[in-house]
XYZ file of C-alpha atoms in Angstrom:
309
model
C 37.910 12.483 44.330
C 34.896 12.095 46.753
C 31.982 9.824 46.063
C 29.426 12.106 44.602
C 25.791 11.101 44.651
C 24.340 11.382 41.080
C 21.477 13.917 41.212
C 21.139 14.227 37.434
C 22.565 12.425 34.449
C 24.526 15.606 33.568
C 26.348 15.817 36.778
C 29.962 16.475 36.207
C 32.624 15.859 38.865
C 34.526 18.870 37.784
C 31.703 21.204 38.840
C 31.842 19.936 42.493
C 33.454 22.083 45.179
C 36.027 19.844 46.937
C 37.733 21.005 49.988
C 40.351 18.211 49.982
C 42.192 16.325 47.242
C 43.596 12.808 46.922
C 47.325 12.767 47.130
C 47.780 9.519 45.113
C 45.353 7.970 42.708
C 46.562 4.459 41.747
C 44.865 2.588 38.885
C 45.923 -0.988 38.537
C 45.374 -2.156 34.885
C 46.821 -3.884 31.906
C 43.888 -4.519 29.612
C 44.844 -8.132 28.695
C 43.029 -10.714 30.968
C 44.994 -13.065 33.174
C 48.166 -11.049 33.625
C 47.754 -10.626 37.371
C 45.989 -7.250 37.996
C 43.941 -8.604 40.877
C 46.931 -10.566 42.163
C 49.014 -7.466 42.412
C 46.099 -5.564 43.965
C 45.507 -8.107 46.834
C 49.223 -8.170 47.702
C 49.407 -4.355 47.662
C 46.516 -4.184 50.024
C 47.917 -6.799 52.171
C 51.233 -4.875 52.424
C 49.331 -1.648 53.374
C 47.531 -3.487 56.150
C 50.757 -4.951 57.493
C 52.262 -1.504 57.432
C 49.346 -0.242 59.524
C 48.377 2.173 56.750
C 44.619 1.345 56.444
C 43.492 4.740 57.500
C 45.295 6.065 54.392
C 43.437 4.111 51.709
C 40.218 3.536 49.755
C 39.903 0.757 47.329
C 37.467 -0.023 44.467
C 37.351 -3.411 42.766
C 35.985 -2.575 39.315
C 36.405 -6.085 37.917
C 32.899 -7.673 37.618
C 34.029 -10.860 36.236
C 35.490 -12.206 39.479
C 35.517 -9.385 42.063
C 37.994 -11.472 44.049
C 39.748 -8.446 45.491
C 36.431 -7.129 46.971
C 35.421 -10.664 48.225
C 38.928 -11.030 49.995
C 38.701 -7.548 51.750
C 34.953 -7.094 52.074
C 35.196 -6.851 55.786
C 37.212 -3.575 55.560
C 35.248 -0.308 55.538
C 37.583 1.099 52.811
C 36.722 -1.641 50.254
C 34.017 -1.075 47.795
C 32.754 -2.856 44.615
C 32.423 -0.827 41.466
C 31.422 -1.513 37.953
C 31.843 0.167 34.515
C 29.290 1.580 32.200
C 30.056 3.434 28.979
C 30.177 6.738 30.618
C 30.542 6.362 34.313
C 31.992 4.549 37.154
C 29.231 3.410 39.689
C 29.623 2.239 43.324
C 27.045 -0.337 44.395
C 23.764 1.407 43.465
C 23.480 5.116 42.715
C 26.699 6.985 43.103
C 29.527 7.497 40.695
C 33.187 7.088 41.550
C 35.005 10.129 41.728
C 35.996 8.424 45.022
C 36.482 8.837 48.728
C 38.742 11.502 50.126
C 41.797 9.449 51.150
C 45.599 10.026 50.794
C 45.603 6.985 48.493
C 42.766 5.733 46.335
C 43.210 2.354 44.559
C 41.141 1.202 41.560
C 41.492 -2.329 40.280
C 40.428 -2.328 36.585
C 39.036 -5.343 34.809
C 40.425 -6.605 31.427
C 39.199 -5.342 28.014
C 38.040 -2.121 29.434
C 40.056 0.416 27.515
C 37.152 1.751 25.444
C 34.882 2.171 28.431
C 37.814 3.588 30.557
C 38.868 6.075 27.866
C 35.226 7.073 27.370
C 34.761 7.588 31.068
C 37.978 9.658 31.316
C 37.199 11.835 28.413
C 33.521 12.547 29.493
C 34.520 13.118 33.089
C 37.720 14.950 32.291
C 39.640 12.748 34.740
C 42.997 13.320 33.087
C 42.346 16.964 32.269
C 44.413 19.462 34.119
C 41.395 21.423 35.539
C 39.898 18.473 37.199
C 43.133 16.963 38.205
C 44.131 20.102 40.176
C 40.848 20.059 42.015
C 40.758 16.421 42.904
C 44.131 14.625 42.981
C 47.856 15.488 43.001
C 49.261 12.556 40.844
C 47.796 9.549 39.207
C 49.991 6.336 39.147
C 48.980 3.707 36.520
C 50.386 0.302 37.526
C 50.408 -1.510 34.287
C 50.545 -5.243 34.869
C 52.097 -7.443 32.104
C 52.868 -10.991 31.449
C 55.457 -10.113 28.811
C 53.365 -11.670 25.941
C 53.316 -9.888 22.550
C 49.795 -8.770 22.998
C 50.397 -7.443 26.419
C 53.550 -5.628 25.342
C 51.741 -4.104 22.435
C 48.952 -2.843 24.757
C 51.591 -1.227 27.113
C 53.303 0.613 24.204
C 49.828 1.962 23.154
C 49.113 2.952 26.781
C 52.333 5.025 26.869
C 51.565 6.691 23.627
C 48.029 7.467 24.685
C 48.936 9.224 27.929
C 52.303 10.692 27.004
C 51.178 14.274 27.346
C 49.793 13.861 30.797
C 52.705 14.866 33.151
C 50.488 14.095 36.271
C 49.917 10.527 35.034
C 52.950 8.338 35.786
C 53.252 4.710 34.755
C 54.955 1.859 36.460
C 55.341 -1.453 34.485
C 54.909 -4.568 36.576
C 56.099 -7.634 34.915
C 54.525 -10.758 36.380
C 56.948 -13.571 36.591
C 54.322 -16.065 37.640
C 52.490 -15.697 34.381
C 55.005 -15.978 31.684
C 56.627 -19.279 32.798
C 60.220 -17.744 32.537
C 60.991 -17.556 36.171
C 61.827 -13.826 36.364
C 63.688 -13.788 33.116
C 62.362 -10.967 30.943
C 65.553 -10.408 29.136
C 64.042 -11.314 25.747
C 62.050 -8.111 25.935
C 65.338 -6.218 25.442
C 65.945 -7.821 22.004
C 64.813 -4.619 20.333
C 66.284 -5.488 16.890
C 64.055 -8.489 16.454
C 60.603 -6.901 16.485
C 59.233 -3.423 16.010
C 57.082 -3.735 19.080
C 60.206 -4.560 21.182
C 62.026 -1.538 19.639
C 59.190 0.709 20.543
C 59.009 -0.764 24.081
C 62.639 -0.111 24.714
C 62.561 3.381 23.247
C 59.488 4.463 25.120
C 60.653 3.164 28.547
C 63.731 5.138 28.022
C 62.029 8.248 26.665
C 59.357 8.314 29.339
C 61.623 7.036 32.072
C 59.172 4.347 33.085
C 60.170 2.196 36.128
C 60.023 -1.517 35.701
C 59.361 -3.868 38.596
C 58.960 -7.664 38.726
C 56.212 -9.217 40.696
C 57.533 -12.191 42.712
C 56.556 -15.716 41.605
C 54.608 -17.883 43.958
C 54.995 -21.671 43.197
C 51.811 -22.957 41.563
C 51.098 -25.580 44.292
C 51.361 -23.136 47.112
C 49.291 -20.525 45.158
C 46.584 -23.233 44.745
C 46.601 -24.065 48.356
C 46.399 -20.437 49.327
C 43.358 -19.856 47.057
C 41.783 -23.035 48.313
C 42.165 -21.670 51.895
C 40.655 -18.428 51.132
C 37.671 -20.086 49.356
C 37.017 -23.144 51.494
C 37.878 -21.666 54.952
C 36.263 -18.369 54.281
C 39.358 -16.436 55.321
C 39.938 -12.822 54.157
C 43.318 -12.291 52.615
C 44.773 -10.341 55.377
C 43.666 -13.157 57.867
C 45.711 -15.652 55.895
C 48.839 -14.373 57.581
C 47.646 -15.193 61.025
C 45.061 -17.932 60.557
C 45.825 -19.606 57.354
C 49.456 -20.431 57.788
C 48.656 -23.258 60.219
C 47.006 -24.965 57.287
C 50.265 -25.078 55.373
C 52.942 -27.722 56.026
C 56.230 -26.133 57.231
C 57.943 -25.987 53.885
C 54.993 -24.431 52.237
C 54.606 -21.882 55.010
C 58.238 -20.947 54.640
C 57.719 -20.378 50.926
C 54.722 -18.278 51.527
C 56.439 -16.182 54.161
C 59.375 -15.731 51.774
C 56.914 -14.631 49.073
C 55.293 -12.055 51.340
C 58.842 -10.803 52.264
C 59.572 -10.402 48.481
C 56.367 -8.470 48.049
C 57.132 -6.217 50.968
C 60.579 -5.417 49.427
C 58.971 -4.767 46.073
C 56.398 -2.227 47.470
C 59.051 -0.585 49.804
C 60.793 0.349 46.559
C 57.672 2.502 45.809
C 56.147 3.486 49.230
C 57.712 5.440 52.045
C 55.838 5.833 55.390
C 56.380 8.185 58.239
C 55.773 7.102 61.910
C 54.956 9.617 64.553
C 53.703 9.591 68.081
C 50.327 11.208 69.175
C 48.878 10.838 72.664
C 51.206 7.753 73.199
C 49.791 6.236 70.065
C 51.837 5.452 66.898
C 50.442 7.153 63.792
C 51.629 5.959 60.430
C 51.102 8.139 57.336
C 52.168 7.690 53.847
C 55.092 10.055 53.235
C 55.450 9.609 49.494
C 55.528 7.286 46.402
C 59.068 7.035 45.518
C 58.625 7.213 41.743
C 61.394 9.650 41.020
C 63.790 7.837 43.161
C 62.877 4.565 41.413
C 63.389 6.206 37.992
C 66.869 7.544 39.175
C 67.888 4.239 40.564
C 67.078 2.385 37.350
C 68.796 4.945 35.102
C 72.069 3.138 35.205
C 70.378 0.016 34.020
C 68.802 1.940 31.135
C 72.139 3.350 30.041
C 73.532 -0.189 30.060
C 70.681 -1.393 27.858
C 69.644 -3.700 30.661
C 65.916 -2.756 30.902
C 64.394 -6.106 31.827
C 66.764 -7.880 34.223
C 65.062 -8.800 37.523
């Protein structure tokens, strides 16, 4: 979905002639504030940088409350700030996001945006088959949840809202660092206790939603990492090489281990292909392994073990 300059208020992306389409449109949301949407986005971008896949991506930070993702990657040509109005996404001043042509386009949504987002999608036909066929192959919605009642309820509503959109595939990311349960989300499987949990279990099985757990970073190290980014003026990807020297040995090992866990998490989803061209290594995104992940988790679903990390 290329960035289209808005000539008239009536411009509609579906009327544009597009020579290429996006392979993967990734929307990172969750509606509830403080669940870790931006946290997941920054580690996803850092992972893609470490995999030398920057040429494959474009990213928009649509969270105006903090815009920390934009600030942490603002030196990258593929990073842009966006903001919501009731009817359109805007990038900087004067263009609407229907986005840049890249194999992967990532949008980090703010909280409490469902009304605006639904309105935008409806007016611009983002999830209508006609526009989808012209602009992107598949949309992946990475729904981030802290496992709270409100967050789970919003997730169930999300699945119900988009159940008839086969080209929109949802992945549930449970954020261990936000719920205080140290990776244990087994209580979400107690479907006989509350209707919302029964609906959650039934919909995850019905729609075969993959469930992944975001690794927990100890609060002290997370505080120090954020302090380094703010006070030293480092970009997030620079933290790996320049920031580690500011951490004592034990903290550095924790952080390196944390990055390894994130790498393993994303490698469950992303597969890259390396080729040689003019004695230069070229890395392309081969696929998002959504169907493989669904298949791998099928055994757990059959055993009623939906939320074991």
